[in-house]
XYZ file of C-alpha atoms in Angstrom:
711
model
C -25.931 -13.014 5.232
C -28.870 -14.042 7.287
C -31.385 -12.004 5.070
C -30.059 -13.660 1.926
C -30.445 -17.126 3.440
C -33.978 -16.513 4.588
C -35.054 -15.211 1.218
C -33.205 -18.096 -0.657
C -34.760 -20.764 1.470
C -38.241 -19.249 1.009
C -37.741 -19.447 -2.685
C -36.751 -22.972 -2.544
C -39.667 -23.871 -0.294
C -42.140 -22.101 -2.519
C -40.946 -23.830 -5.680
C -41.048 -27.302 -4.171
C -44.315 -27.196 -2.292
C -46.452 -28.278 -5.408
C -44.114 -31.200 -6.115
C -43.383 -32.601 -2.663
C -45.500 -34.019 0.223
C -46.548 -31.668 2.821
C -44.182 -33.060 5.563
C -41.158 -32.291 3.274
C -42.195 -28.671 2.756
C -42.568 -28.394 6.524
C -39.086 -29.775 6.985
C -37.570 -27.204 4.535
C -39.383 -24.445 6.251
C -37.864 -25.563 9.584
C -34.430 -25.683 8.044
C -34.936 -22.149 6.640
C -35.904 -20.819 10.039
C -32.761 -22.438 11.372
C -30.540 -20.856 8.917
C -31.950 -17.558 9.971
C -31.133 -18.309 13.612
C -27.684 -19.687 12.904
C -25.679 -16.568 13.599
C -27.715 -15.762 16.790
C -26.774 -19.385 17.944
C -23.184 -18.680 17.207
C -23.366 -15.554 19.214
C -24.682 -17.389 22.248
C -21.808 -19.931 21.988
C -18.870 -17.641 21.210
C -17.680 -14.355 22.702
C -15.432 -12.574 20.076
C -12.338 -10.647 21.129
C -12.267 -7.570 19.106
C -9.464 -5.476 20.378
C -6.524 -7.791 19.648
C -3.295 -7.563 17.560
C -1.758 -10.661 16.094
C 1.722 -11.715 15.592
C 2.137 -12.374 11.824
C 4.766 -13.953 9.680
C 7.556 -11.864 8.073
C 10.291 -13.341 5.696
C 13.547 -12.422 4.469
C 16.135 -13.935 2.129
C 16.952 -16.880 4.482
C 14.334 -17.093 7.284
C 10.745 -16.832 8.326
C 9.855 -15.175 11.658
C 6.644 -14.530 13.575
C 3.688 -16.740 14.171
C 0.811 -18.493 12.644
C -2.074 -20.894 13.527
C -3.223 -24.008 11.702
C -5.445 -23.483 8.673
C -8.629 -23.928 10.770
C -7.461 -22.083 13.763
C -5.983 -23.369 17.035
C -8.041 -24.169 20.127
C -7.009 -24.842 23.759
C -8.230 -24.692 27.347
C -7.405 -21.267 28.943
C -4.822 -21.134 31.708
C -3.917 -17.821 33.245
C -0.113 -17.398 33.858
C 0.724 -14.480 36.194
C 3.892 -15.967 37.633
C 6.403 -18.337 36.422
C 5.296 -21.073 38.779
C 2.001 -21.125 36.951
C 3.681 -22.502 33.818
C 4.111 -25.980 35.700
C 0.329 -26.618 35.225
C 0.678 -25.863 31.430
C 3.820 -27.740 30.803
C 3.599 -30.820 33.156
C 0.681 -31.067 35.560
C -2.552 -29.976 33.627
C -4.803 -32.796 32.471
C -6.485 -31.103 29.635
C -3.811 -30.037 27.122
C -3.211 -28.342 24.722
C -3.601 -25.125 26.644
C -4.242 -21.561 25.470
C -2.322 -19.325 27.834
C -3.235 -15.898 29.066
C 0.176 -14.532 29.886
C 0.823 -11.540 32.016
C 2.789 -8.885 30.117
C 5.732 -8.969 32.639
C 6.341 -12.556 31.750
C 6.539 -11.979 27.992
C 10.193 -12.504 27.680
C 12.541 -14.669 25.700
C 13.197 -17.296 28.534
C 9.446 -18.001 28.967
C 8.704 -17.965 25.353
C 11.344 -20.483 24.517
C 9.978 -22.824 27.050
C 6.552 -22.575 25.513
C 8.044 -22.978 22.103
C 9.522 -26.325 22.982
C 6.340 -28.141 24.001
C 3.213 -29.553 22.269
C 1.072 -28.746 25.366
C 0.678 -25.238 24.205
C -1.703 -24.272 21.339
C -1.538 -20.493 21.573
C -0.870 -17.472 23.559
C -2.788 -14.226 24.413
C -0.477 -11.515 26.000
C -2.068 -9.028 28.433
C -0.358 -5.717 27.903
C 1.533 -4.768 31.046
C 0.561 -1.480 32.758
C 2.835 0.216 33.848
C 5.514 -0.833 31.420
C 7.915 -3.487 32.661
C 10.403 -1.612 34.832
C 13.276 -3.787 33.611
C 12.664 -2.802 30.014
C 11.431 -4.805 27.119
C 12.825 -4.813 23.596
C 11.944 -7.784 21.231
C 14.373 -6.385 18.731
C 17.938 -7.361 18.029
C 20.912 -6.303 20.256
C 22.595 -5.218 17.022
C 19.758 -3.725 14.860
C 20.094 -3.894 11.022
C 23.342 -5.851 11.368
C 25.069 -6.757 8.029
C 23.106 -3.962 6.137
C 24.939 -0.992 7.502
C 28.425 0.245 6.482
C 30.582 -1.932 8.688
C 31.751 -5.217 7.402
C 34.902 -7.249 6.890
C 35.930 -4.848 4.113
C 34.994 -1.584 5.992
C 35.808 -1.068 9.692
C 35.806 -4.766 10.510
C 36.569 -3.948 14.200
C 33.174 -2.229 14.323
C 31.113 -4.881 12.398
C 28.434 -6.839 14.156
C 28.360 -4.331 17.081
C 31.846 -5.639 18.211
C 32.691 -2.273 19.711
C 29.276 -1.204 20.956
C 26.103 -3.273 21.734
C 23.441 -0.684 20.834
C 20.540 -2.351 22.188
C 21.609 -4.528 25.259
C 18.095 -5.343 26.369
C 17.229 -6.591 22.888
C 15.941 -10.203 23.251
C 15.551 -10.944 19.483
C 11.988 -12.327 20.305
C 10.545 -10.585 17.246
C 13.040 -12.621 15.031
C 11.943 -16.010 16.306
C 9.564 -18.305 14.408
C 6.656 -19.735 16.418
C 4.368 -22.369 15.096
C 1.383 -21.321 17.280
C -0.598 -18.190 17.272
C 0.225 -15.275 19.597
C -2.130 -12.276 20.105
C -1.942 -9.180 22.118
C -4.947 -8.153 24.160
C -5.258 -4.426 23.825
C -8.565 -3.887 25.893
C -8.310 -4.472 29.603
C -12.179 -5.238 29.733
C -11.630 -8.271 27.407
C -8.741 -9.466 29.414
C -10.992 -9.420 32.428
C -13.709 -11.211 30.659
C -11.222 -14.088 29.876
C -9.975 -14.052 33.500
C -13.487 -14.323 34.751
C -14.327 -17.211 32.367
C -11.235 -18.913 33.713
C -12.114 -18.302 37.294
C -15.538 -19.722 36.812
C -14.586 -22.881 34.992
C -10.872 -23.637 34.786
C -9.395 -23.024 38.247
C -8.102 -26.269 39.795
C -10.080 -27.351 42.859
C -8.483 -28.988 45.824
C -5.268 -29.812 43.716
C -7.318 -31.744 41.153
C -8.178 -30.713 37.652
C -11.301 -28.736 36.924
C -14.521 -30.385 35.641
C -16.123 -29.838 32.312
C -17.273 -27.600 30.772
C -14.072 -25.591 30.456
C -13.488 -22.284 29.083
C -11.485 -22.402 25.871
C -9.991 -19.902 23.346
C -9.598 -20.126 19.553
C -7.157 -18.070 17.599
C -7.169 -17.801 13.794
C -4.059 -16.323 12.038
C -2.987 -18.827 9.333
C -0.309 -17.517 7.044
C 0.040 -18.361 3.465
C 3.772 -17.751 2.906
C 6.473 -20.093 4.238
C 10.269 -20.618 4.432
C 11.780 -17.367 2.975
C 11.173 -14.409 0.694
C 12.878 -16.427 -2.109
C 10.398 -19.192 -1.882
C 7.291 -17.031 -1.506
C 8.178 -14.485 -4.096
C 9.014 -17.282 -6.554
C 5.626 -18.946 -5.866
C 3.846 -15.683 -6.226
C 5.747 -14.966 -9.510
C 4.818 -18.388 -10.979
C 1.195 -17.855 -9.950
C 1.207 -14.500 -11.742
C 2.685 -16.046 -14.918
C 0.518 -19.071 -15.269
C -2.618 -18.514 -13.410
C -5.695 -16.338 -14.454
C -6.504 -15.725 -10.801
C -3.005 -15.667 -9.153
C -3.015 -16.207 -5.507
C -0.103 -14.023 -4.105
C 1.302 -15.457 -0.856
C 3.514 -12.621 0.293
C 4.122 -8.935 -0.456
C 7.315 -6.762 -0.090
C 7.315 -4.186 2.739
C 7.013 -0.844 0.891
C 5.900 2.763 1.223
C 7.245 6.198 0.319
C 9.971 8.457 1.614
C 8.949 12.061 2.142
C 11.352 14.789 1.113
C 11.366 18.397 0.452
C 13.900 21.205 -0.085
C 14.481 24.679 1.367
C 14.897 26.145 -2.188
C 12.743 24.619 -4.795
C 14.307 22.239 -7.274
C 12.962 20.579 -10.413
C 11.614 17.275 -9.035
C 11.532 15.767 -12.590
C 14.953 17.054 -13.692
C 18.429 16.916 -12.338
C 20.236 19.217 -9.961
C 23.196 21.147 -11.397
C 26.406 18.968 -10.617
C 27.944 22.091 -8.996
C 25.051 22.741 -6.676
C 25.622 21.475 -3.104
C 22.896 20.180 -0.887
C 22.924 19.392 2.768
C 20.729 16.302 3.670
C 18.805 16.193 6.974
C 17.325 12.881 7.614
C 15.396 10.735 10.011
C 13.322 7.625 10.035
C 9.499 7.563 10.402
C 8.806 3.892 11.034
C 8.889 1.607 14.008
C 8.049 -2.021 14.771
C 7.138 -4.299 17.612
C 6.317 -7.990 18.098
C 2.622 -7.472 17.155
C 1.312 -6.542 13.652
C 0.683 -2.755 13.327
C 1.509 -2.050 17.015
C 4.375 0.344 16.520
C 4.062 3.498 18.700
C 7.810 4.229 18.271
C 7.765 7.378 20.585
C 11.555 7.471 21.145
C 12.725 5.331 18.322
C 11.045 7.363 15.584
C 8.513 10.116 16.544
C 10.809 12.079 18.827
C 13.258 12.513 15.971
C 10.950 13.047 13.072
C 8.867 15.625 15.162
C 12.085 17.495 15.869
C 13.034 17.305 12.237
C 9.655 18.890 11.208
C 10.055 21.655 13.747
C 13.603 22.487 12.483
C 12.311 22.663 8.896
C 9.551 25.010 9.906
C 12.041 27.244 11.873
C 14.472 27.430 8.892
C 11.609 28.226 6.260
C 10.697 31.314 8.545
C 14.167 32.707 8.084
C 14.050 35.770 5.767
C 17.074 35.140 3.697
C 16.897 31.305 2.963
C 16.605 31.938 -0.808
C 19.994 33.526 -0.661
C 21.748 30.656 1.010
C 24.621 29.265 -1.188
C 23.680 25.598 -0.335
C 20.290 24.027 -0.431
C 18.952 21.842 2.353
C 16.939 18.711 1.742
C 14.658 17.529 4.541
C 14.337 13.773 4.208
C 12.017 11.285 6.045
C 12.771 7.649 5.376
C 10.291 4.714 5.567
C 11.223 1.094 6.386
C 14.411 1.800 8.077
C 13.541 -0.609 10.786
C 13.818 -3.523 8.229
C 17.329 -3.116 6.974
C 17.222 0.390 5.665
C 14.494 0.069 3.035
C 13.985 3.694 2.421
C 17.554 4.996 2.597
C 18.915 2.248 0.499
C 16.328 2.965 -2.131
C 17.279 6.549 -2.292
C 20.872 5.888 -2.610
C 20.072 3.377 -5.370
C 17.975 5.920 -7.197
C 20.831 8.555 -6.892
C 23.289 6.110 -8.358
C 20.914 5.228 -11.255
C 20.108 8.854 -12.104
C 16.504 8.254 -11.043
C 16.300 11.098 -8.458
C 16.879 14.806 -8.897
C 19.980 14.703 -6.734
C 23.214 12.630 -7.350
C 25.495 11.523 -4.531
C 28.001 14.027 -5.821
C 25.664 16.879 -4.829
C 25.693 15.957 -1.134
C 27.715 18.419 0.843
C 27.165 16.816 4.259
C 24.716 14.741 6.078
C 22.965 15.471 9.414
C 20.725 12.789 10.895
C 18.361 12.898 13.882
C 18.089 9.601 15.651
C 16.662 9.030 19.165
C 16.735 12.418 20.871
C 14.017 12.487 23.640
C 15.735 10.769 26.520
C 18.686 12.971 27.178
C 20.666 12.932 30.356
C 21.680 16.442 31.571
C 20.484 17.890 28.261
C 23.500 16.250 26.438
C 23.000 15.352 22.783
C 25.791 13.214 21.423
C 27.384 13.793 17.876
C 28.344 10.414 16.335
C 30.627 10.304 13.304
C 32.352 7.600 11.245
C 36.005 6.959 12.354
C 36.871 5.124 9.106
C 35.891 7.846 6.551
C 37.513 10.394 8.857
C 40.898 8.810 8.095
C 40.536 10.623 4.786
C 42.055 14.108 5.354
C 39.497 16.117 3.323
C 36.625 14.387 5.039
C 38.113 14.911 8.348
C 38.291 18.716 7.752
C 34.665 18.680 6.683
C 33.558 16.687 9.660
C 35.435 18.723 12.105
C 33.799 21.965 10.547
C 30.333 20.233 10.924
C 31.014 19.384 14.531
C 32.212 22.874 15.356
C 29.103 24.515 13.775
C 26.843 22.184 15.633
C 28.579 22.831 19.012
C 28.595 26.581 18.461
C 24.812 26.563 17.642
C 24.077 25.111 21.079
C 25.787 27.883 22.895
C 23.253 29.614 25.132
C 20.697 26.830 24.611
C 19.517 24.362 27.077
C 21.052 21.632 24.938
C 24.686 20.602 25.081
C 26.304 18.899 22.127
C 29.369 16.698 22.833
C 31.287 14.519 20.408
C 30.790 10.756 21.080
C 34.483 10.020 20.473
C 36.777 9.384 17.497
C 36.933 5.636 18.061
C 33.211 5.194 18.402
C 31.357 3.773 15.433
C 28.132 5.180 14.173
C 24.853 3.815 15.760
C 22.361 2.110 13.446
C 21.383 4.937 11.129
C 20.305 5.802 7.491
C 23.656 7.687 7.035
C 25.258 4.298 6.996
C 23.708 3.375 3.728
C 25.034 6.596 2.096
C 28.501 5.756 3.369
C 28.411 2.449 1.797
C 28.150 4.365 -1.551
C 30.554 7.260 -0.952
C 32.600 9.009 1.758
C 30.278 11.736 2.842
C 30.889 14.048 5.817
C 28.144 13.529 8.219
C 27.068 13.341 11.878
C 24.238 11.398 13.684
C 22.669 13.165 16.676
C 21.425 10.957 19.584
C 20.608 11.055 23.257
C 22.967 8.111 23.897
C 26.800 7.963 23.842
C 27.036 4.273 23.688
C 24.093 1.902 24.413
C 20.454 3.224 23.592
C 18.729 5.082 26.510
C 15.528 3.595 25.243
C 14.708 0.535 27.151
C 11.590 -0.186 25.002
C 13.141 -0.008 21.568
C 10.939 -1.615 18.886
C 8.219 -2.599 21.436
C 4.676 -1.801 22.181
C 5.799 0.002 25.234
C 7.703 2.859 23.401
C 4.793 5.017 23.937
C 4.306 8.734 25.012
C 4.823 7.609 28.666
C 8.358 6.403 27.637
C 9.394 9.953 26.596
C 7.737 11.422 29.772
C 4.823 13.168 28.034
C 2.492 14.270 30.864
C -0.753 16.274 30.789
C -2.768 17.753 33.654
C -5.978 15.773 34.501
C -9.278 17.074 33.238
C -8.303 18.582 29.852
C -10.526 18.291 26.886
C -9.055 16.792 23.726
C -8.725 20.269 22.145
C -6.909 21.511 25.238
C -4.620 18.457 25.320
C -3.772 19.154 21.662
C -2.594 22.694 22.575
C -0.977 22.040 25.861
C 2.831 22.483 25.724
C 4.503 19.662 27.595
C 7.999 19.647 28.933
C 8.819 17.030 26.393
C 7.724 19.429 23.627
C 9.755 22.351 25.048
C 12.872 19.973 25.263
C 12.533 18.804 21.643
C 11.836 22.330 20.347
C 15.217 23.332 21.808
C 16.919 20.587 19.913
C 15.116 21.505 16.776
C 16.281 25.209 17.319
C 19.861 24.109 17.718
C 19.724 21.987 14.502
C 18.023 24.659 12.550
C 20.604 27.275 13.419
C 23.455 24.803 12.651
C 21.885 23.979 9.094
C 21.556 27.762 8.414
C 25.267 28.297 9.077
C 26.206 25.166 7.373
C 24.250 26.293 4.248
C 26.278 29.485 4.206
C 24.000 31.759 6.257
C 25.563 34.900 7.415
C 23.010 36.650 9.575
C 22.584 36.264 13.295
C 20.800 33.043 14.036
C 18.960 34.105 17.152
C 15.769 34.745 15.212
C 15.673 31.040 14.208
C 13.496 29.480 16.703
C 11.490 26.270 16.647
C 7.851 26.613 18.015
C 7.181 24.475 21.161
C 3.263 24.715 20.386
C 3.837 23.187 16.974
C 5.970 20.329 18.619
C 3.115 19.849 21.128
C 0.626 19.406 18.414
C 2.718 16.969 16.505
C 3.530 14.915 19.530
C -0.214 14.647 20.403
C -1.132 13.726 16.860
C 1.538 11.156 16.318
C 1.458 9.550 19.594
C -1.914 9.949 21.255
C -4.723 10.835 18.846
C -4.355 11.175 15.062
C -8.039 12.104 14.560
C -7.582 15.791 15.952
C -8.726 19.056 14.764
C -5.266 20.171 13.477
C -4.615 17.048 11.445
C -8.110 17.230 10.004
C -7.513 20.737 8.823
C -4.235 20.175 6.885
C -5.084 17.062 4.925
C -7.078 16.487 1.629
C -10.695 15.828 1.942
C -10.319 12.470 0.086
C -7.976 10.958 2.567
C -9.623 12.078 5.846
C -10.287 8.280 6.449
C -6.652 7.834 7.431
C -7.188 9.526 10.710
C -7.504 6.625 13.101
C -7.553 7.133 16.869
C -4.314 5.296 17.876
C -1.281 6.213 15.860
C 0.902 3.322 14.720
C 4.110 3.558 12.597
C 4.594 0.204 10.921
C 5.601 0.301 7.293
C 3.245 -2.463 6.093
C 2.598 -3.420 2.504
C -0.266 -1.057 1.396
C 0.971 2.347 0.789
C 1.186 5.168 1.685
C 0.432 4.380 5.306
C -1.078 6.916 7.654
C 2.255 8.061 8.946
C 3.534 8.882 5.580
C 0.504 10.856 4.484
C 0.642 12.837 7.749
C 4.283 13.634 7.687
C 3.784 14.763 4.085
C 0.939 17.072 4.996
C 2.377 18.441 8.207
C 5.732 19.214 6.347
C 3.642 20.941 3.696
C 1.783 22.891 6.253
C 4.844 23.976 8.171
C 7.010 24.761 5.207
C 4.511 25.581 2.380
C 2.673 28.736 1.327
C -1.088 29.260 1.143
C -1.713 30.478 -2.473
C -4.827 32.242 -3.782
C -6.013 29.500 -6.232
C -9.482 28.093 -6.753
C -10.114 24.370 -6.069
C -9.990 23.722 -9.859
C -6.734 25.632 -10.293
C -5.185 24.023 -7.316
C -6.064 20.434 -8.409
C -4.790 21.114 -11.944
C -1.820 23.609 -11.532
C -0.541 22.844 -14.846
C -3.402 24.955 -16.431
C -2.143 27.953 -14.440
C 0.784 29.653 -16.278
C 2.432 30.960 -13.047
C 2.186 27.784 -11.024
C 5.767 26.576 -11.784
C 4.445 22.985 -11.560
C 7.928 21.456 -12.049
C 9.124 23.269 -8.834
C 6.110 22.933 -6.590
C 3.397 20.475 -5.340
C -0.095 21.765 -4.776
C -2.713 20.417 -2.343
C -6.266 21.461 -1.747
C -6.717 20.814 2.081
C -9.869 20.691 4.194
C -9.066 23.797 6.414
C -10.454 24.414 9.806
C -14.032 24.386 10.905
C -15.967 27.704 10.732
C -17.006 28.954 14.210
C -20.244 27.293 15.310
C -20.595 25.359 12.105
C -19.782 22.027 10.630
C -18.562 23.342 7.320
C -14.833 23.929 6.685
C -12.853 26.687 4.924
C -10.655 24.825 2.405
C -7.577 26.371 0.782
C -4.630 25.668 -1.483
C -1.031 24.957 -0.136
C 1.910 25.228 -2.387
C 5.153 23.382 -1.060
C 8.290 21.565 -2.255
C 7.143 18.370 -0.529
C 7.462 15.244 -2.643
C 7.146 11.374 -2.209
C 9.712 8.858 -3.658
C 9.402 5.114 -3.487
C 10.568 3.179 -0.506
C 10.729 -0.296 -1.982
C 13.900 -2.253 -1.582
C 16.000 -2.360 -4.813
C 16.176 -6.121 -4.319
C 12.553 -6.351 -5.601
C 13.259 -3.968 -8.544
C 16.266 -6.289 -9.488
C 14.269 -9.512 -8.687
C 17.228 -10.357 -6.355
C 15.088 -11.943 -3.667
C 18.097 -13.538 -2.044
C 20.155 -10.426 -1.887
C 22.585 -9.669 0.881
C 23.182 -6.074 -0.308
C 19.568 -4.860 0.082
C 16.589 -5.570 2.388
C 14.445 -8.470 1.429
C 11.715 -8.393 3.920
C 8.194 -9.377 2.943
C 4.906 -9.939 4.885
C 2.930 -13.019 4.582
C -0.647 -12.825 3.369
C -3.530 -14.329 5.310
C -7.247 -14.961 4.917
C -8.651 -14.098 8.353
C -7.492 -13.092 11.718
C -9.786 -13.196 14.870
C -9.871 -14.549 18.337
C -12.897 -15.894 20.408
C -13.621 -17.772 23.700
C -16.337 -20.288 24.490
C -17.133 -23.274 26.723
C -15.975 -26.723 25.660
C -17.416 -30.020 26.741
C -15.402 -33.076 27.655
C -14.283 -35.463 24.908
C -16.463 -38.216 26.291
C -19.630 -35.927 26.040
C -18.592 -34.839 22.591
C -18.296 -38.494 21.482
C -21.584 -39.425 23.068
C -23.275 -36.445 21.358
C -21.850 -37.472 18.066
C -23.017 -41.088 18.499
C -26.450 -40.009 19.499
C -26.613 -37.557 16.642
C -25.620 -40.283 14.024
C -28.143 -42.731 15.644
C -30.969 -40.109 15.303
C -29.914 -39.413 11.780
C -29.953 -43.108 10.872
C -33.420 -43.437 12.557
C -34.786 -40.472 10.697
C -33.487 -41.722 7.329
C -35.208 -45.142 8.043
C -38.267 -43.713 9.166
C -38.306 -41.279 6.198
C -37.925 -44.242 3.937
C -40.908 -46.121 5.361
C -43.075 -43.134 5.544
C -42.333 -42.376 1.972
C -42.931 -45.976 0.933
C -46.515 -45.969 2.637
C -47.271 -42.357 1.619
C -50.251 -43.435 -0.420
C -51.775 -45.204 2.618
C -50.711 -42.657 5.281
C -51.583 -39.478 3.271
C -54.597 -40.825 1.072
C -57.736 -38.643 0.997
C -60.713 -40.612 2.485
C -63.617 -41.115 0.136
C -66.856 -39.191 0.690
C -69.116 -41.741 2.497
C -72.223 -40.367 0.611
C -70.819 -41.011 -2.803
C -71.970 -44.150 -4.574
C -70.008 -45.778 -7.300
C -71.880 -47.672 -10.116
């Protein structure tokens, strides 16, 4: 930008010099130099905050939630709030409103936030992440997650609807589902937090009970959102723009991504499974959420379960007789489940509309892995649906499923217990399948009633929450390979699940050989929770998508798809369950040209491979697997039913820019004086310019040569 301004101004100056007085060319040259220095002046005035995460606006059929700034950003004098008494200065005593609050993470709760929401003396909020995590727990999610979109309603198990029987997330404050009319940012970098505190200490701390003197340290937050009111409103506006405008301005986008699925025995992904063929579905979610955009570590709420699921899939594929099993097994990883079951509701919809290889009638049974990392006394709870079990045939199948699972845990360090016949299902993808058909199924969790997870859907649901610990001094490569106690524990769960699935599918051999690998689980936990950009993940993905490997893993569904998590689950699953085939790069990328490829049954991927020893070059290879992607976009958007109560309607607002910065601000009086003086100088300059221009022939005339004589 600076280079273009400099060249552009030189061109202007050059073209005008021949036509304008010398002083005007000089003025343009000064302006050109000023434009070159504009950004450096800005850098001297502002300190940008680069490691932040905003709260953004989300919308559903009836509401808008989240935060936004005004169109030009919101500014306020910084005040640090580290205890509740500090709020009095912001809300009552402080003489320089509006204030930008730097809030200690332990005070980021519903009670404090509702106080700040109800005043005009607050222009924004920066939240310092709390380390260690708040001991009392913190969940900005709902007490009854995905209420009204599960199976229980006034028509089906009304006694269980709206969490009447069990409040699953008792620490849930619902803060993520509030609407704030000021910006809220998370400060991810402790160094930037310290810079703000130092600026506050130097300029803003009250002295002797009176207000601080100018200049004061201020903060400006930009996060203006384009969408308002609800999904119905924003989708209608976007639709009208797309219809009548050449350059439509879309204001919101549906939350969407892809489900990942594969089968133990290959099936024709573009055809239909034989109606008599029975399939067992194993399911888990792969997304999470928190109050802040794209901050969704989801260690217990998502990662623990899908890593266990992946490990179980690997263990089953290693069994020698899987091709002989009478029932197939489908491993399914749903996206968008946090937002009213986007992924599972779409798969059910596709099955009902014959847009998926399986139909609902093909489903023999359903096993779902939910939160499984925080077990007490190694107990895993088996949850079933008491309403469908009133059907005698369903009850028989459910009882058989429970017995097989219980027997598979004999001799393992995992004990499976039934949660109870009168206990409803926890929030789970299985509920969306039950809405369509009575299917025998079980949901495995580490909690009998309320969640063990005190940080559900929050920024604190990290590796520390599931007790992942590493010895000090390990290199990144050593950390990747180190087998933690958490990995061993989840591998035991995966082993039990894999053995049960083998028996459920009709396996007759001894299951003792079916064993999940703790080292694989360790690698996955490290990659999905600590560092995505590691040597193992690098080796198993395609070269053209290596850019997805960011440092800090996040598992938010977002609106641009597939997201990193989806890609990585896809390629990890292909690596663990697929086969390395002897194909060239050309044959792998175009398998339809190879007669023996069976393209309708398999997917092929040319992956980077590992680094050669003492080299920067890799050894790529071709992987053949049964891993597929299917769309995880709510049917409400396919049907254009933006006000649907049957399907998820969540959208994310668009925005132009998001950034934060701090600077020193002068008093209003000084700003007014500066403005008045500036206007006076401008007027004087215009007057002087006018008179100089009027007398230019006198002031700038060339004196005659005294030796010249005129006749």
